[in-house]
Tab-separated table of C-alpha atoms in Angstrom:
chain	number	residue	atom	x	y	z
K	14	UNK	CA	76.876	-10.926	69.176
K	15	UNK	CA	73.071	-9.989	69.853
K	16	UNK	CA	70.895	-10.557	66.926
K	17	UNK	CA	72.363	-14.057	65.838
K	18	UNK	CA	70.420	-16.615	67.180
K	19	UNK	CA	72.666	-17.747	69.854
K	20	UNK	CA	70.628	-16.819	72.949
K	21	UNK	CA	67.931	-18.497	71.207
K	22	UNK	CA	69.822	-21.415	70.542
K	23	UNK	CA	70.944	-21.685	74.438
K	24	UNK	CA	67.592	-21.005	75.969
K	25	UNK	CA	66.040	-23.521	73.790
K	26	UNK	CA	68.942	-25.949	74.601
K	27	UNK	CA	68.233	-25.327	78.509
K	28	UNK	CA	64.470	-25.493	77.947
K	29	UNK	CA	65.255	-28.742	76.401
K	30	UNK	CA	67.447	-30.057	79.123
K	31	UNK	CA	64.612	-29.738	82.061
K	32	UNK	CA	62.038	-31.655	79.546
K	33	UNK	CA	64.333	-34.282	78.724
K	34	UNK	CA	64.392	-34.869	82.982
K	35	UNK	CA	62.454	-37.530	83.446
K	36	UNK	CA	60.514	-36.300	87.015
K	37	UNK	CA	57.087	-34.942	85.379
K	38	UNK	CA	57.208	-32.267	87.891
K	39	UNK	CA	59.760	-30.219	86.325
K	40	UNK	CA	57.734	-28.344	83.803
K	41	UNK	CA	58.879	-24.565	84.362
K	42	UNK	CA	61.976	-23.073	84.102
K	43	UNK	CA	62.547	-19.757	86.160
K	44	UNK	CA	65.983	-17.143	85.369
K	45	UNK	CA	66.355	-14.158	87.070
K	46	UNK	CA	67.710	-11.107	85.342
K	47	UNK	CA	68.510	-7.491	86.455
K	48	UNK	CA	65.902	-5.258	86.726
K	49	UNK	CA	67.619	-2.550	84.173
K	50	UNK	CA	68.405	-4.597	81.853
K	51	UNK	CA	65.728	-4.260	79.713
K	52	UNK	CA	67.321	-5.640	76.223
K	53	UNK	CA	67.552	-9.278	78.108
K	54	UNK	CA	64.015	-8.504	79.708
K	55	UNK	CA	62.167	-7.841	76.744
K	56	UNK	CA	63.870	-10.943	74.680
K	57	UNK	CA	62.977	-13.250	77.512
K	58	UNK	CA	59.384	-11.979	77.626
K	59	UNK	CA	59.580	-12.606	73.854
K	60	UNK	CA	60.200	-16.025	74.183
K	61	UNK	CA	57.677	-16.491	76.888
K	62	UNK	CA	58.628	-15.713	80.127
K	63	UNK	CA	56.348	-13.832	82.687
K	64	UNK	CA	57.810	-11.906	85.526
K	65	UNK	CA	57.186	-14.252	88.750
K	66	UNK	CA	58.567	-11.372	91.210
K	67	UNK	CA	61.403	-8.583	92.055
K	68	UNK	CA	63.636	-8.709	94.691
K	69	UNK	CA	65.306	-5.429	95.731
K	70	UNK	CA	67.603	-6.811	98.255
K	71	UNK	CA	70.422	-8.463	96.081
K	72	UNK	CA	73.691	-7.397	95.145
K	73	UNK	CA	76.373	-6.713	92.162
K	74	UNK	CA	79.697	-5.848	91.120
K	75	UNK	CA	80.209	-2.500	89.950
K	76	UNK	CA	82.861	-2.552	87.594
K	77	UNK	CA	83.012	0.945	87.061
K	78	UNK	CA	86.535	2.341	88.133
K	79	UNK	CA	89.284	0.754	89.250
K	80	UNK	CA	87.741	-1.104	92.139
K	81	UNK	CA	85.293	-3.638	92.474
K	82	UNK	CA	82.162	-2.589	94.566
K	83	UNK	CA	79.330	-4.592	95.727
K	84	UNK	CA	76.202	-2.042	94.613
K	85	UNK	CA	72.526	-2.980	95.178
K	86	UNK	CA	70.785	-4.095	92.408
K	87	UNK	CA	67.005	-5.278	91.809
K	88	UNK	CA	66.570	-8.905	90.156
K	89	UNK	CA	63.530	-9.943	88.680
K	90	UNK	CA	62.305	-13.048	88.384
K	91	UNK	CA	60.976	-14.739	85.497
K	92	UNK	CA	59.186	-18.120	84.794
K	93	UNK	CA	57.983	-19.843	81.714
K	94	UNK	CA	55.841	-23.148	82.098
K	95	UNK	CA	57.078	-25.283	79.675
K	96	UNK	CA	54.966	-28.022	77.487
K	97	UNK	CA	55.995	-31.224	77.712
K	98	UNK	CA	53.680	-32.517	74.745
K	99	UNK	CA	56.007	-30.624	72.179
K	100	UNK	CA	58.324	-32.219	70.453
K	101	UNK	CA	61.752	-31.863	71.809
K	102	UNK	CA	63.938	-30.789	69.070
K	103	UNK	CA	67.018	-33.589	68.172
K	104	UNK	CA	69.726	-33.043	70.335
K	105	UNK	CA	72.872	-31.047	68.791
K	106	UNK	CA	71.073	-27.986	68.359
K	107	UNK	CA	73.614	-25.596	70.287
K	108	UNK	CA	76.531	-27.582	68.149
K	109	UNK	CA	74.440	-27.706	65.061
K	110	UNK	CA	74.138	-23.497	65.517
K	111	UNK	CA	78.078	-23.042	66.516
K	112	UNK	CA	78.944	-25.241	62.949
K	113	UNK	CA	76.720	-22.545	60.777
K	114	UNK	CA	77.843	-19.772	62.885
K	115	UNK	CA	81.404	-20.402	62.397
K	116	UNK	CA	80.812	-21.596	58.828
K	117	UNK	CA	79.769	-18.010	58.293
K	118	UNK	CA	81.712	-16.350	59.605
K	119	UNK	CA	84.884	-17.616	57.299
């Protein structure tokens, strides 16, 4: 479902979440995603994310074949300060999207 707005939707929602916190200090939000996995790497980046750091030491299913093997992997770290003069969008938003998205889909 890539292309739709949904990941949009839910990073905005989160994004939201950690400004609605009322402790001034939280004003970043950091994700880490797999190094290789550039399609979620470049939309982060598009939305404003930097890379913070890589670590080469973690670890991931492989679900290739019939067992499940713990492979090493390379997550990178990404961070986006966020601006807590904005205004925060009404709340709703990920239900608002789900009623259109389902409303078009019928």
């Amino acid at each position: 479902a890539q292309k739709c707005g949904l990941g949009s939707t839910l990073l905005l929602s989160c994004e939201n979440s950690v400004l609605s916190w009322t402790d001034p200090i939280q004003s970043e939000i950091i994700l880490q995603v797999e190094q290789d996995n550039l399609t979620a790497r470049s939309f982060y980046e598009k939305k404003g994310y930097a890379v913070a750091y890589a670590d080469p030491s973690c670890r991931r299913f492989n679900t290739q074949g019939p067992w499940l093997r713990s492979v090493r992997t390379t997550k990178v770290t990404m961070k986006k300060k966020l601006n807590r003069t904005s205004n925060i969008p009404e709340k709703g938003i990920v239900e608002k999207f789900w009623e259109s998205f389902v409303g078009a889909l019928q």
